[in-house]
Amino acid sequence: MSPHDFEELLLRYLHGEAAPEELANLGSRLERNPDGYARLLELSDEEGFLREGLQAMPAVVRKSRPTIRALARRRNGGLPPALVAAATLAAGLCVALLVLSRQDGPTTDQGVAHENVPLPPPVEELPPPVRVDETPVDPQPREEAPVVPVDEPPVIPPAAPESTPEPSAPVPPREPEPVTPPPSQPSATAAAVAALQSVDGEGCVIIEGRRDPARSGQTIGLGQGVATGPESSAVIVFTDGTQVTLQADTEITQIVDVDSGREQGKRLFMARGSLTADVVKQASGRSFVFVTPHGEAKVLGTTLRITVDDKSTSLEVVAGKVRLTRRDGKSVEVIGGHYAVAAEKGELASRPFPGVPKTRLLEDHEGALRWRTASPPNPVRLSLSRERASEGRQSLCVEVGPKKEWTDDWVYVFHPMTLAAHDESIRLRLWVEECAEHAQWTVQLKDRDGNTWYLCGGALAGERRQWRTIEAPLASPDFHQNHRATDRAFEPTQVKELIVSFSCSPLRACLDTVEIVSAPRQ
Amino acid sequence: MAMDPLQDIWTQAVIEQNRRWLLAYLRAATGDAALSEDLVQEVFVIAYQKRHEYRKGNPFGAWLRGIARNLVRRAAEDRSRRPTLISTDAAWEVLDRCAAHLEDSHMRPGYEAARQSALRRCVEKLTNKARALIEGRYRRGLSLPRLAGECGLSTRYVAVALFRARAALVSCVKKNTYIVEEPS
């Protein structure tokens, strides 16, 4: 075995890709030459470093540089996108820190993550889906067993299993009636149907009414559900690649898969909250159905957003076509760029999106505040401040200490972000208190594939101690010009993160009024 | 070590400093990246629960390795897991010695930051093809067959190309990792 073959084999071992006979060869080689263990450990360290380092590193937009898909297209004339069913592994130290911090006492974290944030987890294949045959699905809720108290916040149990609170007692049915999914499958035998790609904040997996703390990478079985707490979000990825993002205070009480009868497909029983979904085109005869207390939305393959409150279910369709059926049997077809509201009273109709809804990412005391930063060489501090904010609210202040090294690295500030097809721009207000002479800023977006899209940038110096408004358009000629040479097309619905970066130290700056601006609709 | 583990043993900095070498140690021992991630968390939880058993003055890293070793042995009893390379006491002894050196590297102040900084510069220097392969493997976590499938190339070809790209990247990172020592 040559040194090259030896190292390659060690790497395959570290990735779990070595065949048994190769492992046997490797073992005997190491027995003869124990120095190989040092190399094994070194490679293991490098593998972890490369994975975490590359995943933590915001990709710089590189013009004319191909991705893997581009290489494939050049060679094959285009490959169909691979079936992606992603699950994530446990995210570093989060669980341990959660356990420890809970044992140590209350935390003072206000939602602003500082340096060394947990890194994005890797992707792995999910086990194949196993469907439940003839799962009974009640077209009407069962009066005697409302599973989900509609207006109660989800109970996020503490990490210690022995102190896990029992699920709340059922509350009497009321209007609207809560979602009542069919009886759940026993958790021990629940087949994996999806996985939690990420859990940001507090979340729990609902298994037979019990709520266990959720963690990234955890598989979700048939009959199980997922809930997010305040200031939290979670991404569920199904085995067919369908991705559902739960916003704060959202509860999916149960996921089932019906494999026989007229209405085949997956059903998500949603009690409350808000979610967005990117549903992969379903196989013939199958559909993906969101069941809410007010009706159900049947999806054949599209991108949508559903919001459930006490009185109504609101459905926005970004792309594709969805049939929304109210509990009284009335239904409407909602196409891309339109929305409909299912409520007990009022007309059930498909309407174009209303004009200019805005999403403010900076709010006081609320869950959207999920800023984090990455800047290995420089000490960075993120904080909330009322000193530099509009309308008496808070702004996000970024302070970068003097550089300790010669490097010219940037400071990156991230916030989770989802966009709809009709969103037009990101609007920020920036106050620069102090910065270096040649400092610069940029606004970028990161998509689910890890691609980074540059929106705009400029110099920081020159306009100190005054607010400047930055309008970062998603569809400007500059934007298309910047990305024309790349092999990818920008998909707003694939965006998952906003990145604001600064190339300077020291720096003192504040961000305010970070908004998503949508196009007015006719 | 940057701080006395007994004074503030559970600061995030201490955990982070030890997490990286411990992860490499566990992955080398198990050959399973996912399992080693889980075990690292378990090591810290157990270490916290048994923190009163830690004797001041003893090497903190060796204490963590002892916990990790027991966890790996327990995991190895699960016969459904694939066999590992570290199964004899002699192998463990050698791996422990190597891990102590690795621990020392990670304890150097600024080491991780310098490595990360070098990585960023070195990735930019890769050729298009090499960068695409590296990002597919490490950023997106693709397996070799899947990487090959996306590239429309044979698995063997991708394995060799990736190996070369990785070697170039690691070599560049090593050459460009400068640690600025604080004046004493």
Coordinates of N, CA and C in Angstrom, one line a residue, chain A residues 189-266:
Chain A
T189 N -41.9 2.5 17.1 CA -41.9 1.9 15.8 C -42.2 3.0 14.7
A190 N -42.2 4.3 15.1 CA -42.5 5.3 14.1 C -41.5 5.4 13.0
A191 N -41.9 5.2 11.8 CA -41.0 5.3 10.7 C -40.6 6.7 10.4
A192 N -39.3 6.9 10.1 CA -38.8 8.3 9.9 C -39.4 8.8 8.6
V193 N -40.0 10.0 8.7 CA -40.6 10.6 7.5 C -39.9 11.9 7.1
A194 N -39.3 12.4 8.1 CA -38.6 13.7 7.9 C -37.5 13.9 9.0
A195 N -36.8 15.0 8.9 CA -35.8 15.2 9.9 C -35.8 16.7 10.2
L196 N -35.4 17.1 11.4 CA -35.2 18.5 11.7 C -33.9 18.9 11.2
Q197 N -33.9 19.7 10.1 CA -32.6 20.2 9.6 C -32.0 21.2 10.6
S198 N -32.8 22.0 11.2 CA -32.2 22.9 12.2 C -33.3 23.4 13.1
V199 N -32.9 23.6 14.3 CA -33.8 24.2 15.4 C -33.1 25.4 15.9
D200 N -33.7 26.5 15.8 CA -33.1 27.8 16.2 C -34.0 28.2 17.4
G201 N -33.4 28.2 18.6 CA -34.1 28.5 19.8 C -34.7 27.3 20.4
E202 N -35.9 27.4 21.0 CA -36.5 26.3 21.6 C -37.5 25.6 20.7
G203 N -37.4 24.3 20.7 CA -38.4 23.5 20.0 C -38.6 22.2 20.6
C204 N -39.7 21.5 20.3 CA -39.9 20.2 20.8 C -40.5 19.3 19.8
V205 N -40.2 18.0 20.0 CA -40.9 17.0 19.1 C -42.0 16.4 20.0
I206 N -43.2 16.3 19.3 CA -44.3 15.8 20.1 C -44.5 14.3 19.7
I207 N -44.3 13.5 20.7 CA -44.5 12.0 20.5 C -45.5 11.5 21.5
E208 N -46.6 11.1 20.9 CA -47.7 10.6 21.7 C -48.1 11.6 22.8
G209 N -48.2 12.8 22.5 CA -48.6 13.9 23.4 C -47.4 14.3 24.3
R210 N -46.4 13.6 24.3 CA -45.2 14.0 25.1 C -44.4 15.0 24.3
R211 N -43.8 15.9 25.0 CA -43.0 16.9 24.3 C -41.5 16.8 24.7
D212 N -40.7 16.3 23.8 CA -39.3 16.2 24.1 C -38.5 17.3 23.4
P213 N -37.4 17.8 24.0 CA -36.7 18.9 23.4 C -36.2 18.4 22.0
A214 N -36.3 19.3 21.1 CA -35.9 19.0 19.7 C -34.4 19.3 19.5
R215 N -33.8 18.6 18.6 CA -32.4 19.0 18.3 C -32.2 18.8 16.8
S216 N -31.3 19.6 16.3 CA -31.0 19.5 14.9 C -30.5 18.1 14.5
G217 N -31.0 17.6 13.4 CA -30.6 16.3 12.9 C -31.6 15.2 13.4
Q218 N -32.4 15.5 14.3 CA -33.3 14.5 14.9 C -34.3 14.1 13.8
T219 N -34.6 12.8 13.7 CA -35.6 12.4 12.8 C -37.0 12.5 13.3
I220 N -38.0 12.7 12.5 CA -39.4 12.8 12.9 C -40.1 11.6 12.3
G221 N -40.7 10.9 13.1 CA -41.4 9.7 12.7 C -42.9 10.0 12.3
L222 N -43.5 9.0 11.6 CA -44.9 9.2 11.3 C -45.7 9.2 12.6
G223 N -46.6 10.1 12.7 CA -47.4 10.2 13.9 C -46.9 11.2 14.9
Q224 N -45.7 11.7 14.6 CA -45.1 12.7 15.6 C -45.3 14.1 15.1
G225 N -45.1 15.0 15.9 CA -45.2 16.5 15.6 C -44.0 17.3 16.0
V226 N -44.1 18.6 15.7 CA -43.0 19.5 16.0 C -43.6 20.8 16.5
A227 N -43.1 21.4 17.5 CA -43.5 22.7 17.9 C -42.3 23.6 18.2
T228 N -42.5 24.9 17.9 CA -41.5 25.9 18.2 C -42.0 26.8 19.3
G229 N -41.0 27.3 20.1 CA -41.4 28.2 21.2 C -41.3 29.6 20.7
P230 N -41.4 30.6 21.6 CA -41.3 32.0 21.3 C -39.8 32.2 20.8
E231 N -39.6 33.1 19.9 CA -38.3 33.5 19.4 C -37.6 32.3 18.9
S232 N -38.3 31.4 18.3 CA -37.6 30.2 17.8 C -38.1 29.8 16.4
S233 N -37.4 29.0 15.7 CA -37.8 28.5 14.4 C -37.2 27.1 14.2
A234 N -37.8 26.4 13.3 CA -37.3 25.1 13.0 C -37.5 24.7 11.5
V235 N -36.6 24.0 10.9 CA -36.8 23.6 9.5 C -36.9 22.1 9.5
I236 N -38.0 21.6 8.9 CA -38.2 20.2 8.7 C -38.0 19.8 7.2
V237 N -37.2 18.8 7.0 CA -37.0 18.4 5.6 C -37.5 17.0 5.5
F238 N -38.4 16.8 4.5 CA -39.0 15.4 4.3 C -38.1 14.6 3.4
T239 N -38.4 13.3 3.4 CA -37.6 12.4 2.6 C -37.7 12.7 1.1
D240 N -38.8 13.4 0.7 CA -38.9 13.7 -0.8 C -38.2 15.1 -1.1
G241 N -37.6 15.7 -0.1 CA -37.0 17.0 -0.3 C -37.9 18.2 0.1
T242 N -39.1 17.9 0.3 CA -40.0 19.0 0.7 C -39.5 19.7 2.0
Q243 N -39.5 21.0 2.0 CA -38.9 21.7 3.2 C -40.0 22.6 3.8
V244 N -40.2 22.4 5.1 CA -41.2 23.2 5.8 C -40.5 24.0 6.9
T245 N -40.6 25.3 6.9 CA -40.0 26.1 8.0 C -41.0 26.7 8.9
L246 N -40.9 26.3 10.2 CA -41.8 26.7 11.2 C -41.3 28.0 11.9
Q247 N -42.1 29.0 11.9 CA -41.8 30.2 12.6 C -42.0 30.1 14.1
A248 N -41.8 31.2 14.8 CA -42.0 31.1 16.3 C -43.5 30.7 16.6
D249 N -43.6 30.0 17.8 CA -44.9 29.7 18.3 C -45.8 29.0 17.3
T250 N -45.2 28.0 16.7 CA -46.0 27.2 15.7 C -46.0 25.8 16.1
E251 N -47.1 25.1 15.8 CA -47.2 23.8 16.3 C -47.8 22.9 15.2
I252 N -47.0 21.9 14.8 CA -47.5 20.8 13.9 C -47.8 19.6 14.9
T253 N -49.1 19.3 15.1 CA -49.4 18.3 16.1 C -49.0 16.9 15.7
Q254 N -49.1 16.7 14.4 CA -48.8 15.3 13.9 C -48.6 15.3 12.4
I255 N -47.8 14.4 12.0 CA -47.5 14.2 10.5 C -47.9 12.8 10.2
V256 N -48.8 12.6 9.3 CA -49.2 11.2 8.9 C -49.0 11.1 7.4
D257 N -49.0 9.8 6.9 CA -48.9 9.5 5.5 C -49.9 8.5 5.2
V258 N -50.8 8.9 4.3 CA -51.9 8.0 3.9 C -51.5 7.3 2.6
D259 N -51.5 6.0 2.6 CA -51.0 5.3 1.4 C -52.1 4.5 0.7
S260 N -53.3 4.7 1.1 CA -54.4 4.0 0.3 C -55.6 4.9 0.3
G261 N -56.5 4.5 -0.5 CA -57.8 5.3 -0.7 C -57.6 6.4 -1.7
R262 N -58.6 7.3 -1.7 CA -58.6 8.3 -2.8 C -57.6 9.4 -2.5
E263 N -57.5 9.8 -1.2 CA -56.7 10.9 -0.8 C -55.3 10.4 -0.2
Q264 N -54.4 10.1 -1.1 CA -53.1 9.6 -0.6 C -52.1 10.8 -0.5
G265 N -51.2 10.6 0.4 CA -50.2 11.6 0.6 C -49.9 12.0 2.1
K266 N -49.1 12.9 2.2 CA -48.7 13.3 3.6 C -49.7 14.4 4.1

